[in-house]
Coordinates of C-alpha atoms in Angstrom, one line a residue:
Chain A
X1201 CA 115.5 -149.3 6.5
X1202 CA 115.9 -149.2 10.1
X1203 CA 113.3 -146.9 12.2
X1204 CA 113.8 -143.8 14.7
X1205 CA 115.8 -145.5 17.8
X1206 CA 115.2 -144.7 21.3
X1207 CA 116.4 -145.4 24.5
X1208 CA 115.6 -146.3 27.4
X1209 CA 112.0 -147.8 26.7
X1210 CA 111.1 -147.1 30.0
X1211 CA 112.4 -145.0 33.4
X1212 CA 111.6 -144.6 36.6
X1213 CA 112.9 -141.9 38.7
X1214 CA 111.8 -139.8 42.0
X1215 CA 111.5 -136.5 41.8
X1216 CA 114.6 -133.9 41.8
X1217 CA 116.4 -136.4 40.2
X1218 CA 118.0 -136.3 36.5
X1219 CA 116.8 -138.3 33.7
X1220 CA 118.7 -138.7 30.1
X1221 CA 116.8 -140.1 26.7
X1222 CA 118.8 -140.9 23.2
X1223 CA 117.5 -140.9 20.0
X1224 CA 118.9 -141.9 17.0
X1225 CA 117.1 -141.1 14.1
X1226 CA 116.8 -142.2 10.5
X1227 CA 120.2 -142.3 8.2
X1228 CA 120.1 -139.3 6.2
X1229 CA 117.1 -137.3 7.8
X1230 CA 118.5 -133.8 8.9
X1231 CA 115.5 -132.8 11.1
X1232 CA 115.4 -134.3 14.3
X1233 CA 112.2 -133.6 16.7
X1234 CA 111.5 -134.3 20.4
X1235 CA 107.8 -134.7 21.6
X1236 CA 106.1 -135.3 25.0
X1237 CA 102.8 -137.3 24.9
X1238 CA 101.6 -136.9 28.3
X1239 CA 98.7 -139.4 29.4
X1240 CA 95.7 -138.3 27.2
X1241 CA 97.3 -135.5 25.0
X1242 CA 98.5 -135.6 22.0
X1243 CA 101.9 -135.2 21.6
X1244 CA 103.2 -131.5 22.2
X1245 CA 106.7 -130.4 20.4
X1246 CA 109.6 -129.7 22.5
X1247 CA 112.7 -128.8 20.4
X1248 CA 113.5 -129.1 16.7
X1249 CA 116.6 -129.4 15.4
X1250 CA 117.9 -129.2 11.6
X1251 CA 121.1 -130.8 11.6
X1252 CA 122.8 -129.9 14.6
X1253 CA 121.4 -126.1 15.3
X1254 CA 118.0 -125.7 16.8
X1255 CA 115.1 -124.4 14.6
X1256 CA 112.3 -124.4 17.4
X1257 CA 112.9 -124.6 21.4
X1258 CA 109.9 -122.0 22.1
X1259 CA 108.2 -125.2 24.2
X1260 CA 111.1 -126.5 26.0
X1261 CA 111.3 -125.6 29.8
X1262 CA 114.6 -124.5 29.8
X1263 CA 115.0 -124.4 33.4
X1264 CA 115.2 -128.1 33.7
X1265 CA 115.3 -129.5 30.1
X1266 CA 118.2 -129.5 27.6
X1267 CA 118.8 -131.1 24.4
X1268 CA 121.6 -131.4 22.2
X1269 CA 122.2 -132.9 18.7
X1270 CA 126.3 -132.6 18.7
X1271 CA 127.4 -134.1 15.4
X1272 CA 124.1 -133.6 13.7
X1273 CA 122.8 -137.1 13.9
X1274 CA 122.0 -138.6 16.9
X1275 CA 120.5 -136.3 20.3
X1276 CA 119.9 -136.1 23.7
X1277 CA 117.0 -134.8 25.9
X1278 CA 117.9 -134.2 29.8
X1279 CA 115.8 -133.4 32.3
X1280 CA 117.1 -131.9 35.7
X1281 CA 116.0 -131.5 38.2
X1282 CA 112.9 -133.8 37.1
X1283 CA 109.0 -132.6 38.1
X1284 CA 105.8 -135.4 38.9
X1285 CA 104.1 -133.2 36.3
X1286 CA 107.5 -134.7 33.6
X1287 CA 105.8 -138.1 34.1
X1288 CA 105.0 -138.6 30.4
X1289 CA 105.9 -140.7 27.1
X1290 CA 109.2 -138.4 25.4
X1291 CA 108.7 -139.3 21.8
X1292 CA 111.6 -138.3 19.1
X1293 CA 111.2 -138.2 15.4
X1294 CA 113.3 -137.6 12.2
X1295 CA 112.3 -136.2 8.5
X1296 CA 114.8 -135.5 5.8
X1297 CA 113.8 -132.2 5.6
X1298 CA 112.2 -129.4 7.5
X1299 CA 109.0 -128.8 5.3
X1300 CA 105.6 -130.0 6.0
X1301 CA 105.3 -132.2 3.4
X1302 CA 107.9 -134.7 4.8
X1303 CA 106.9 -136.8 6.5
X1304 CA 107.9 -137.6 10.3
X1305 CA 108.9 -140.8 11.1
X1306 CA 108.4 -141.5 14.8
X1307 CA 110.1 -143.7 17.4
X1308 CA 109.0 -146.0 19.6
X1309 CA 109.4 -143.3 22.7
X1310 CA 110.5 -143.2 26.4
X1311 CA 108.0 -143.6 29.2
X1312 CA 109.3 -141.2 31.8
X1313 CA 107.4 -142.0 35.2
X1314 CA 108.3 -139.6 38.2
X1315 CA 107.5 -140.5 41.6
Chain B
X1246 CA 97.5 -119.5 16.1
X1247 CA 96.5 -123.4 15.3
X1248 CA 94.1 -126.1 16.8
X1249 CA 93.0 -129.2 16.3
X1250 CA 89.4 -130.7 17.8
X1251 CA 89.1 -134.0 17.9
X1252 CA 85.2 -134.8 18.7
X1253 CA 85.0 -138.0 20.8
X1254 CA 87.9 -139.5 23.2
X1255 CA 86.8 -142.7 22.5
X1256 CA 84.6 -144.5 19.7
X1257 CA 83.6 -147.9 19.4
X1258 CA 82.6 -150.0 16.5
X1259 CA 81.3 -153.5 15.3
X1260 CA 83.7 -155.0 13.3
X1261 CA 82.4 -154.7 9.8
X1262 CA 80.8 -151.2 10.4
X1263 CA 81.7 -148.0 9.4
X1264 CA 85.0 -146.0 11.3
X1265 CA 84.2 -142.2 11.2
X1266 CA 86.7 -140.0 13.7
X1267 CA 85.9 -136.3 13.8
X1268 CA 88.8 -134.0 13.4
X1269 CA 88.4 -129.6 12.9
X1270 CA 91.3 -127.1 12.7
X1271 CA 91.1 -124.1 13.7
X1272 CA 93.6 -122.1 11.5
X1273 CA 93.6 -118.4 9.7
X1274 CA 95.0 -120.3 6.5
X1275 CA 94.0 -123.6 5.2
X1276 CA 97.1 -125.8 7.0
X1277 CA 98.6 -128.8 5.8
X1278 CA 96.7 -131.9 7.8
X1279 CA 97.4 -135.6 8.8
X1280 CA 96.1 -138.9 10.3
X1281 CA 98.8 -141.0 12.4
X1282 CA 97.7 -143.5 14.3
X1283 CA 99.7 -144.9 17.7
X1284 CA 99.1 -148.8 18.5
X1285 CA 100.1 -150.0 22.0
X1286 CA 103.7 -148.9 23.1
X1287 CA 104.5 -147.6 19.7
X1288 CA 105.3 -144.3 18.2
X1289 CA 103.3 -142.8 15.8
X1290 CA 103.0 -143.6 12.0
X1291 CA 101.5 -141.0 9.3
X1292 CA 98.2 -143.1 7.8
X1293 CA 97.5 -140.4 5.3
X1294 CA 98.0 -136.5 4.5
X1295 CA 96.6 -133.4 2.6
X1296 CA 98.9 -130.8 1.3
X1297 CA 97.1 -129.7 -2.2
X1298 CA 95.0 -131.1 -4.5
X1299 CA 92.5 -133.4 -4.4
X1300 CA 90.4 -132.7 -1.2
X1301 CA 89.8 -136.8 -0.8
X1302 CA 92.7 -138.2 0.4
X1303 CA 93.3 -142.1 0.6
X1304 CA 95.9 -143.6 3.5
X1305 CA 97.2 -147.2 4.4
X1306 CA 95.0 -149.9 5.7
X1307 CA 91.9 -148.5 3.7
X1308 CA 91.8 -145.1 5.6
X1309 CA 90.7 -142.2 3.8
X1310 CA 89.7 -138.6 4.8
X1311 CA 88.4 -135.7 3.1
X1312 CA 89.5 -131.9 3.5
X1313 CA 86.0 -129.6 3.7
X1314 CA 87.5 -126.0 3.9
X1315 CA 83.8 -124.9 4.4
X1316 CA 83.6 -126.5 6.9
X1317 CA 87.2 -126.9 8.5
X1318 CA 87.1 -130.1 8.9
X1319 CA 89.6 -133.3 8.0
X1320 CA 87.7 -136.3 9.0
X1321 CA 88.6 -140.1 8.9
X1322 CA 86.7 -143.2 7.6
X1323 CA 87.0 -146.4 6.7
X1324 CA 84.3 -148.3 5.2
X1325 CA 84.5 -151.7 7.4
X1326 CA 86.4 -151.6 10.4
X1327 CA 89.0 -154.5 11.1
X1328 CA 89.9 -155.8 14.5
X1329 CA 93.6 -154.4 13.9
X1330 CA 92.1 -151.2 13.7
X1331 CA 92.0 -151.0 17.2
X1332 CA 94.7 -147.9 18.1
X1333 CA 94.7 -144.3 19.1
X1334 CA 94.0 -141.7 16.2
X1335 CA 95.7 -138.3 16.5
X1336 CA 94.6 -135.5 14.2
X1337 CA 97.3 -132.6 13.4
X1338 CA 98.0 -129.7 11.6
X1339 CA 101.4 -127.9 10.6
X1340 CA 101.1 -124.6 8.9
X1341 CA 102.5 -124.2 4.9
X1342 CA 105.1 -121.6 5.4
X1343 CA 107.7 -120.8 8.3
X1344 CA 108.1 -123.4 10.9
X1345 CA 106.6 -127.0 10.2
X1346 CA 105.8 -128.2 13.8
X1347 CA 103.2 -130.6 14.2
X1348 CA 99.9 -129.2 15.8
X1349 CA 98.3 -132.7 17.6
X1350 CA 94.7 -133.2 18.7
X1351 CA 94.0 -134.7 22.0
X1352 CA 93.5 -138.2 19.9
X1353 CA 90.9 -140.8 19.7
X1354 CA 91.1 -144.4 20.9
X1355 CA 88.7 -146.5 18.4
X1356 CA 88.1 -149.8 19.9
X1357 CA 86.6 -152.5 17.4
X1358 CA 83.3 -154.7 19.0
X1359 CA 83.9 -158.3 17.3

């Protein structure tokens, strides 16, 4: 079974500028979740999303970040314009449902660095 | 409102020795709790969890952590740590009704002493 997918691996931008991650989760899993892991931290929930409507945004700065899971499978998280305090790893992960008992399965993430 | 404490940023062992890594919740009602552990550029992976039940809980890799409600308190051990145990440990919590976010600790990076 093929794991949570993400690209890029890595970016490097200056600041002001936009930034765009993919994820593409697990066949079949209907909740899709973005993190960001900044250096240190555990990782801190952004957005949730069941299927393609959002169950949870209350952490995303929605000034300057946007997600969107269109067809209910794969997503996007943008940043724009992008902050030095975005500098962070943007992890995504999938579960087939949205209870606590299933498990998330994690991807590799993106490391955003902003100069 | 939920919180995880994770009691050391880093821990070292002798290979062979005992792994202990400290984790409390702070939570209003008992929450569901897990143990993932990151390696090096990788995401997370789930090494164990406690939902109901037995209050000893075993994971992968010979992990095992025990829920003490008196004491709020999920902690991890493994009897003989292995040089692959070297990683980062994050703690969380995600309550058992409503919403089921994921409430991380600050993690742990165990390094193992050959």
């Amino acid at each position: 079974e093929a794991g949570v997918a993400q690209s890029p691996r890595y970016k490097i931008i200056e600041k002001r500028q936009s930034v765009a991650f993919w994820c593409n989760p697990i066949s079949g899993h209907a909740t899709l979740y973005w993190y960001q892991q900044i250096l240190g931290q555990g990782p801190k929930l952004l957005i949730q999303f069941q299927n393609n409507g959002v169950v949870d945004d209350s952490q995303l700065p929605k000034d300057r970040f946007s997600a969107e899971r269109l067809k209910g499978v794969d997503s996007t998280l943008k940043i724009q314009p992008a902050k030095l305090e975005d500098s962070a790893v943007y992890l995504c992960a999938s579960s087939l449902g949205g209870t606590s008992v299933n498990e998330q399965f994690f991807g590799p993430g993106t490391r955003l660095t902003v100069l | 409102a939920q919180s995880v404490t994770q009691l050391g940023s880093h821990v070292s062992v002798s290979e062979g020795a005992l792994v202990l890594l400290r984790c409390n919740y702070s939570s209003s009602v008992p929450p569901y709790l897990f143990w993932y552990v990151q390696y090096p550029n990788q995401g997370l992976q789930l090494l164990l969890k406690y939902t109901t039940g037995a209050t000893l809980v075993k994971g992968i890799n010979g992990f095992e952590a025990e829920f003490k409600k008196s004491e709020t308190s999920f902690h991890l051990t493994k009897p003989s740590a292995h040089m692959s145990d070297a990683a980062e440990y994050f703690c969380a919590v995600s309550q058992r009704t409503g919403a089921n976010n994921l409430f991380f600790g600050t993690g742990t990076r165990l390094t193992v002493i050959p």
